[in-house]
Structures are given as structure tokens and as C-alpha cells.
GROMACS .gro file of C-alpha atoms in nm:
model
  251
    1CYS     CA    1   1.149  -1.315  -3.960
    2THR     CA    2   1.388  -1.537  -4.150
    3ALA     CA    3   1.310  -1.817  -4.394
    4ASP     CA    4   1.476  -2.071  -4.166
    5GLY     CA    5   1.240  -1.987  -3.877
    6GLN     CA    6   1.422  -1.730  -3.667
    7PHE     CA    7   1.318  -1.415  -3.484
    8LEU     CA    8   1.568  -1.135  -3.548
    9ILE     CA    9   1.471  -0.835  -3.335
   10VAL     CA   10   1.676  -0.515  -3.327
   11ILE     CA   11   1.572  -0.241  -3.083
   12SER     CA   12   1.720   0.108  -3.074
   13ARG     CA   13   1.745   0.309  -2.752
   14ASN     CA   14   1.580   0.595  -2.942
   15LEU     CA   15   1.259   0.396  -2.983
   16THR     CA   16   1.121   0.578  -2.678
   17ARG     CA   17   1.156   0.918  -2.524
   18PRO     CA   18   1.333   0.949  -2.289
   19ALA     CA   19   1.578   0.696  -2.430
   20LEU     CA   20   1.512   0.331  -2.356
   21ASN     CA   21   1.729   0.152  -2.100
   22LEU     CA   22   1.847  -0.135  -2.320
   23SER     CA   23   1.986  -0.336  -2.030
   24SER     CA   24   1.631  -0.369  -1.892
   25LEU     CA   25   1.500  -0.558  -2.197
   26TYR     CA   26   1.421  -0.930  -2.197
   27VAL     CA   27   1.210  -1.181  -2.392
   28LYS     CA   28   0.887  -1.267  -2.216
   29ASP     CA   29   0.890  -1.624  -2.079
   30GLY     CA   30   1.236  -1.673  -2.226
   31GLN     CA   31   1.453  -1.855  -1.972
   32GLU     CA   32   1.703  -2.025  -2.205
   33ALA     CA   33   2.046  -1.882  -2.279
   34GLU     CA   34   1.954  -1.833  -2.645
   35CYS     CA   35   1.684  -1.588  -2.540
   36LYS     CA   36   1.937  -1.338  -2.408
   37PRO     CA   37   2.061  -1.057  -2.633
   38LYS     CA   38   2.305  -1.169  -2.899
   39LEU     CA   39   2.445  -0.817  -2.934
   40SER     CA   40   2.421  -0.521  -2.702
   41THR     CA   41   2.576  -0.179  -2.751
   42ALA     CA   42   2.510   0.165  -2.612
   43ARG     CA   43   2.275   0.237  -2.906
   44LEU     CA   44   2.094  -0.091  -2.982
   45VAL     CA   45   2.026  -0.446  -2.867
   46THR     CA   46   1.967  -0.754  -3.084
   47PHE     CA   47   1.770  -1.070  -3.003
   48HIS     CA   48   1.807  -1.373  -3.233
   49PHE     CA   49   1.638  -1.705  -3.155
   50PRO     CA   50   1.418  -1.975  -3.316
   51ILE     CA   51   1.048  -1.894  -3.357
   52THR     CA   52   0.959  -2.209  -3.158
   53SER     CA   53   1.161  -2.121  -2.846
   54CYS     CA   54   1.175  -1.860  -2.571
   55GLY     CA   55   0.809  -1.896  -2.480
   56SER     CA   56   0.677  -1.785  -2.820
   57SER     CA   57   0.321  -1.874  -2.913
   58LYS     CA   58   0.192  -2.042  -3.228
   59ARG     CA   59  -0.149  -2.028  -3.394
   60GLU     CA   60  -0.305  -2.103  -3.731
   61GLU     CA   61  -0.486  -1.851  -3.947
   62ASP     CA   62  -0.635  -1.983  -4.273
   63VAL     CA   63  -0.333  -2.143  -4.448
   64SER     CA   64  -0.073  -1.955  -4.246
   65LEU     CA   65   0.118  -2.021  -3.927
   66ILE     CA   66   0.170  -1.724  -3.696
   67TYR     CA   67   0.444  -1.713  -3.433
   68GLU     CA   68   0.440  -1.435  -3.173
   69THR     CA   69   0.667  -1.315  -2.897
   70ASP     CA   70   0.709  -1.011  -2.673
   71VAL     CA   71   1.010  -0.813  -2.560
   72LEU     CA   72   0.947  -0.637  -2.230
   73GLY     CA   73   1.134  -0.384  -2.018
   74LYS     CA   74   1.195  -0.416  -1.645
   75LYS     CA   75   1.113  -0.117  -1.427
   76MET     CA   76   1.380   0.014  -1.192
   77ILE     CA   77   1.212   0.044  -0.852
   78GLN     CA   78   1.362   0.249  -0.570
   79THR     CA   79   1.250   0.169  -0.215
   80GLY     CA   80   1.275   0.413   0.072
   81LYS     CA   81   1.163   0.415   0.434
   82LEU     CA   82   0.811   0.534   0.354
   83GLY     CA   83   0.744   0.396   0.008
   84SER     CA   84   0.867   0.291  -0.335
   85ILE     CA   85   0.888   0.481  -0.664
   86THR     CA   86   0.978   0.424  -1.027
   87ARG     CA   87   1.056   0.663  -1.309
   88ASP     CA   88   1.013   0.401  -1.581
   89SER     CA   89   0.699   0.350  -1.789
   90THR     CA   90   0.584   0.010  -1.912
   91PHE     CA   91   0.759  -0.104  -2.233
   92SER     CA   92   0.621  -0.384  -2.449
   93LEU     CA   93   0.726  -0.474  -2.805
   94HIS     CA   94   0.505  -0.736  -2.974
   95VAL     CA   95   0.655  -0.920  -3.273
   96GLN     CA   96   0.456  -1.141  -3.510
   97CYS     CA   97   0.594  -1.367  -3.785
   98LYS     CA   98   0.350  -1.508  -4.040
   99TYR     CA   99   0.443  -1.804  -4.258
  100THR     CA  100   0.261  -1.983  -4.538
  101GLY     CA  101   0.397  -2.331  -4.599
  102SER     CA  102   0.773  -2.308  -4.586
  103GLN     CA  103   0.799  -1.965  -4.741
  104GLU     CA  104   0.831  -1.645  -4.551
  105THR     CA  105   0.531  -1.428  -4.640
  106GLY     CA  106   0.582  -1.119  -4.432
  107LEU     CA  107   0.653  -0.957  -4.101
  108GLN     CA  108   0.407  -0.776  -3.881
  109THR     CA  109   0.549  -0.573  -3.593
  110ASN     CA  110   0.338  -0.387  -3.342
  111VAL     CA  111   0.510  -0.155  -3.095
  112THR     CA  112   0.318  -0.049  -2.786
  113VAL     CA  113   0.473   0.183  -2.528
  114TYR     CA  114   0.262   0.285  -2.229
  115THR     CA  115   0.398   0.614  -2.102
  116VAL     CA  116   0.263   0.793  -1.797
  117SER     CA  117   0.240   1.160  -1.885
  118PRO     CA  118   0.446   1.380  -1.651
  119PRO     CA  119   0.246   1.627  -1.442
  120PRO     CA  120   0.232   1.982  -1.574
  121PRO     CA  121   0.491   2.206  -1.412
  122ALA     CA  122   0.386   2.442  -1.135
  123SER     CA  123   0.307   2.786  -1.267
  124GLU     CA  124   0.561   2.935  -1.029
  125ASP     CA  125   0.841   2.803  -0.812
  126ARG     CA  126   0.805   2.970  -0.474
  127ILE     CA  127   0.696   2.910  -0.116
  128LEU     CA  128   0.325   2.853  -0.065
  129GLU     CA  129   0.148   3.108   0.154
  130LEU     CA  130  -0.138   2.971   0.365
  131GLU     CA  131  -0.418   3.146   0.548
  132LEU     CA  132  -0.642   3.019   0.826
  133ARG     CA  133  -0.969   3.207   0.857
  134ILE     CA  134  -1.298   3.160   1.042
  135ALA     CA  135  -1.635   3.174   0.869
  136LYS     CA  136  -1.945   3.333   1.023
  137GLY     CA  137  -2.155   3.031   0.928
  138GLY     CA  138  -2.149   2.679   0.793
  139ASP     CA  139  -2.198   2.799   0.436
  140TYR     CA  140  -1.842   2.944   0.439
  141ARG     CA  141  -1.954   3.254   0.250
  142SER     CA  142  -1.867   3.536   0.491
  143TRP     CA  143  -1.565   3.573   0.714
  144TYR     CA  144  -1.448   3.738   1.033
  145VAL     CA  145  -1.179   4.003   0.986
  146ASP     CA  146  -0.898   4.107   1.219
  147SER     CA  147  -1.107   4.374   1.389
  148ASP     CA  148  -1.368   4.112   1.492
  149TYR     CA  149  -1.129   3.921   1.716
  150PRO     CA  150  -1.141   3.792   1.983
  151ILE     CA  151  -1.457   3.599   1.894
  152GLN     CA  152  -1.669   3.472   2.180
  153ARG     CA  153  -1.815   3.124   2.155
  154ILE     CA  154  -2.010   2.904   2.395
  155LEU     CA  155  -1.851   2.569   2.473
  156GLN     CA  156  -1.946   2.302   2.217
  157GLU     CA  157  -2.060   2.569   1.972
  158PRO     CA  158  -1.921   2.504   1.622
  159VAL     CA  159  -1.635   2.708   1.480
  160PHE     CA  160  -1.611   2.695   1.100
  161VAL     CA  161  -1.248   2.712   0.988
  162GLU     CA  162  -1.095   2.721   0.642
  163VAL     CA  163  -0.730   2.682   0.545
  164ARG     CA  164  -0.644   2.799   0.196
  165VAL     CA  165  -0.350   2.863  -0.037
  166LEU     CA  166  -0.308   3.230  -0.127
  167ASP     CA  167  -0.227   3.386  -0.464
  168ARG     CA  168  -0.192   3.064  -0.662
  169THR     CA  169  -0.390   2.975  -0.974
  170ASP     CA  170  -0.218   2.650  -1.065
  171PRO     CA  171  -0.495   2.385  -1.090
  172MET     CA  172  -0.242   2.109  -1.013
  173ILE     CA  173  -0.189   2.232  -0.656
  174VAL     CA  174  -0.388   2.028  -0.404
  175LEU     CA  175  -0.404   2.119  -0.034
  176ARG     CA  176  -0.442   1.834   0.214
  177LEU     CA  177  -0.438   1.898   0.588
  178HIS     CA  178  -0.231   1.625   0.753
  179ASP     CA  179  -0.191   1.714   1.123
  180CYS     CA  180  -0.381   1.999   1.286
  181TRP     CA  181  -0.373   2.092   1.652
  182ALA     CA  182  -0.459   2.379   1.885
  183THR     CA  183  -0.242   2.543   2.152
  184PRO     CA  184  -0.336   2.793   2.426
  185VAL     CA  185  -0.078   3.041   2.294
  186ARG     CA  186   0.045   3.150   1.952
  187ALA     CA  187   0.349   2.916   1.956
  188PRO     CA  188   0.262   2.600   1.755
  189ASP     CA  189   0.527   2.395   1.938
  190HIS     CA  190   0.388   2.473   2.284
  191GLU     CA  191   0.389   2.174   2.519
  192VAL     CA  192   0.014   2.203   2.575
  193GLN     CA  193  -0.170   2.089   2.262
  194TRP     CA  194  -0.497   1.933   2.153
  195SER     CA  195  -0.515   1.738   1.827
  196LEU     CA  196  -0.785   1.821   1.575
  197LEU     CA  197  -0.668   1.613   1.276
  198VAL     CA  198  -0.419   1.325   1.281
  199ASP     CA  199  -0.289   1.185   0.952
  200GLY     CA  200  -0.563   1.375   0.773
  201CYS     CA  201  -0.843   1.221   0.983
  202PRO     CA  202  -1.042   1.352   1.282
  203TYR     CA  203  -0.868   1.286   1.614
  204GLU     CA  204  -1.037   0.974   1.753
  205GLY     CA  205  -0.958   1.066   2.114
  206ASP     CA  206  -1.204   1.358   2.102
  207VAL     CA  207  -1.569   1.297   2.191
  208TYR     CA  208  -1.662   1.591   1.966
  209GLN     CA  209  -1.454   1.502   1.664
  210THR     CA  210  -1.349   1.758   1.403
  211LEU     CA  211  -1.567   1.748   1.091
  212LEU     CA  212  -1.425   1.775   0.740
  213HIS     CA  213  -1.659   1.961   0.504
  214PRO     CA  214  -1.665   1.973   0.124
  215VAL     CA  215  -1.517   2.298   0.002
  216VAL     CA  216  -1.762   2.541  -0.153
  217VAL     CA  217  -1.602   2.656  -0.479
  218PHE     CA  218  -1.687   3.008  -0.591
  219SER     CA  219  -1.568   3.191  -0.901
  220ASP     CA  220  -1.276   3.343  -0.713
  221LYS     CA  221  -1.145   3.010  -0.586
  222VAL     CA  222  -0.920   2.751  -0.744
  223PRO     CA  223  -1.050   2.398  -0.671
  224ASN     CA  224  -0.852   2.180  -0.429
  225THR     CA  225  -0.652   2.471  -0.281
  226SER     CA  226  -0.853   2.493   0.042
  227GLN     CA  227  -0.997   2.269   0.311
  228ALA     CA  228  -1.286   2.338   0.549
  229VAL     CA  229  -1.320   2.192   0.898
  230GLU     CA  230  -1.565   2.234   1.183
  231VAL     CA  231  -1.439   2.234   1.542
  232LYS     CA  232  -1.656   2.233   1.855
  233THR     CA  233  -1.548   2.509   2.096
  234PHE     CA  234  -1.338   2.391   2.392
  235VAL     CA  235  -1.111   2.540   2.655
  236PHE     CA  236  -0.767   2.434   2.771
  237LEU     CA  237  -0.738   2.332   3.135
  238ASP     CA  238  -0.452   2.376   3.378
  239GLY     CA  239  -0.313   2.028   3.418
  240LYS     CA  240  -0.258   2.068   3.793
  241PHE     CA  241  -0.572   2.244   3.910
  242GLU     CA  242  -0.802   2.151   3.620
  243GLN     CA  243  -0.902   2.515   3.581
  244PRO     CA  244  -0.945   2.689   3.247
  245LEU     CA  245  -0.635   2.866   3.124
  246THR     CA  246  -0.692   3.241   3.106
  247ARG     CA  247  -0.462   3.318   2.815
  248LYS     CA  248  -0.610   3.450   2.492
  249VAL     CA  249  -0.633   3.196   2.214
  250SER     CA  250  -0.482   3.327   1.890
  251HIS     CA  251  -0.571   3.223   1.539
   0.00000   0.00000   0.00000
């Protein structure tokens, strides 16, 4: 703050980490030409303007006059087909000049940088292995094994299914089932299908909709790495004769 009533603000790119994008900086509410940077290099940017311009505020405190302004940073936003992202945090530099009479009495500068912490890295970089298994009851405590199949169920009887991530202990991994469907054969791309979940929600075209259950977390499980659903038993029909298909249903 100068004795003749000027803001002189110098900002280094190294004020933040990662380095600040100096070209994104501007004076809040400052529309006039004098509010633009007076000097800009690869390492620093300088703003120099009167304390009464560029949208600055003024207030009295005892026998002093206080002038305040803010330098902000614009976020670079990237827009794609399915959403928008930014990799910039919010930058705000608050500058306060305090005067008593006509003499400069001091400068108070408060720097506030709001930085979103990056997520912790995955414990390992490899392909996720998933397992679908069927529970013997709605408590999801005991499970059928390979030697138990095929399992016989009466139509409309519930089947308790769990999908889980195997051999991962990273607490940042979250499993969300998006689209789930059944086919009369092992091939998931078979032309005959019946939807169970669509966009993470029960298929609305089914009278007996799939139920999503809270996952029971035991000591051997990592939270959020499994999802439990309940499906009412059904049978695929031959589209021409409306007779049940006789193929074995695989899991």
C-alpha cells in the first residue's frame, strides 16, 4: 500500500503448489483497463491501481480507513460429451490497506488458497477381479460352492446374489453395479437377455424388481467393495412358442 493511495500487488507463480497459472488471475469486480496486470512474466504478475477503483471496498475502523480488494483465479473447465471437469482449485488473495489520516500505517495481507486434496493412490495398479456368488440366505453369511450347482429354485423364490472385488484392500475402491442382466447361456452378449439393474437402479419393466441390499461388512471384508442384490427366480421363454428354454443357466 503506497502513501499516495495505490494497491501494489505482486504474486509469484510459486505461491501455490502446483504452480499458479498467472494468466488466470484477475481483480474481483475490476472491469476497468487499469485493473489488468501492469506486468506479467513467466514467474510473477503485478497489479497496480488506486485503492478507490477496481471494485475495492472501503470501511472505517476507529480513526483508520481500510481499503480491501481480492485477486481471484479463474478455473479452466473442460467439457466432454458426458460431463465437465476441472483440475484447478479455488484461488483467492485478499489484500487490505489500512490508513490513518494521510499517512500509511501498515499493510495487512491475508492469503487463502482452497485446495482439494488429491485422492490417495490405489495400492496397486492392476485389473480388478470380480466374483459373483449366491448366498444361502438373506443374511449373506453362508455361500453355495461350485459343487452345489445347479441350484433348484421355485419361481418367484428369492435368490440372494453378491458381487465383490477380490484380493484388494484399498479402502478407496468403491464397487457400483451399473447394468446387470441375465442370459439363458453363459455368453453375456447373447441376444436373449433380461435386465436386472439399469443405470444402477432396479429395472422398472419387471413386476418383481431387483432389490438392492445394504452390504453386511464382516472383519474379512473391505467396505464398499461389494454389492448385494435380491432377484426373484424366473425362467426364460422361447419367443416363438412361449415355452421355457431348457438350457442350463450358468452363474
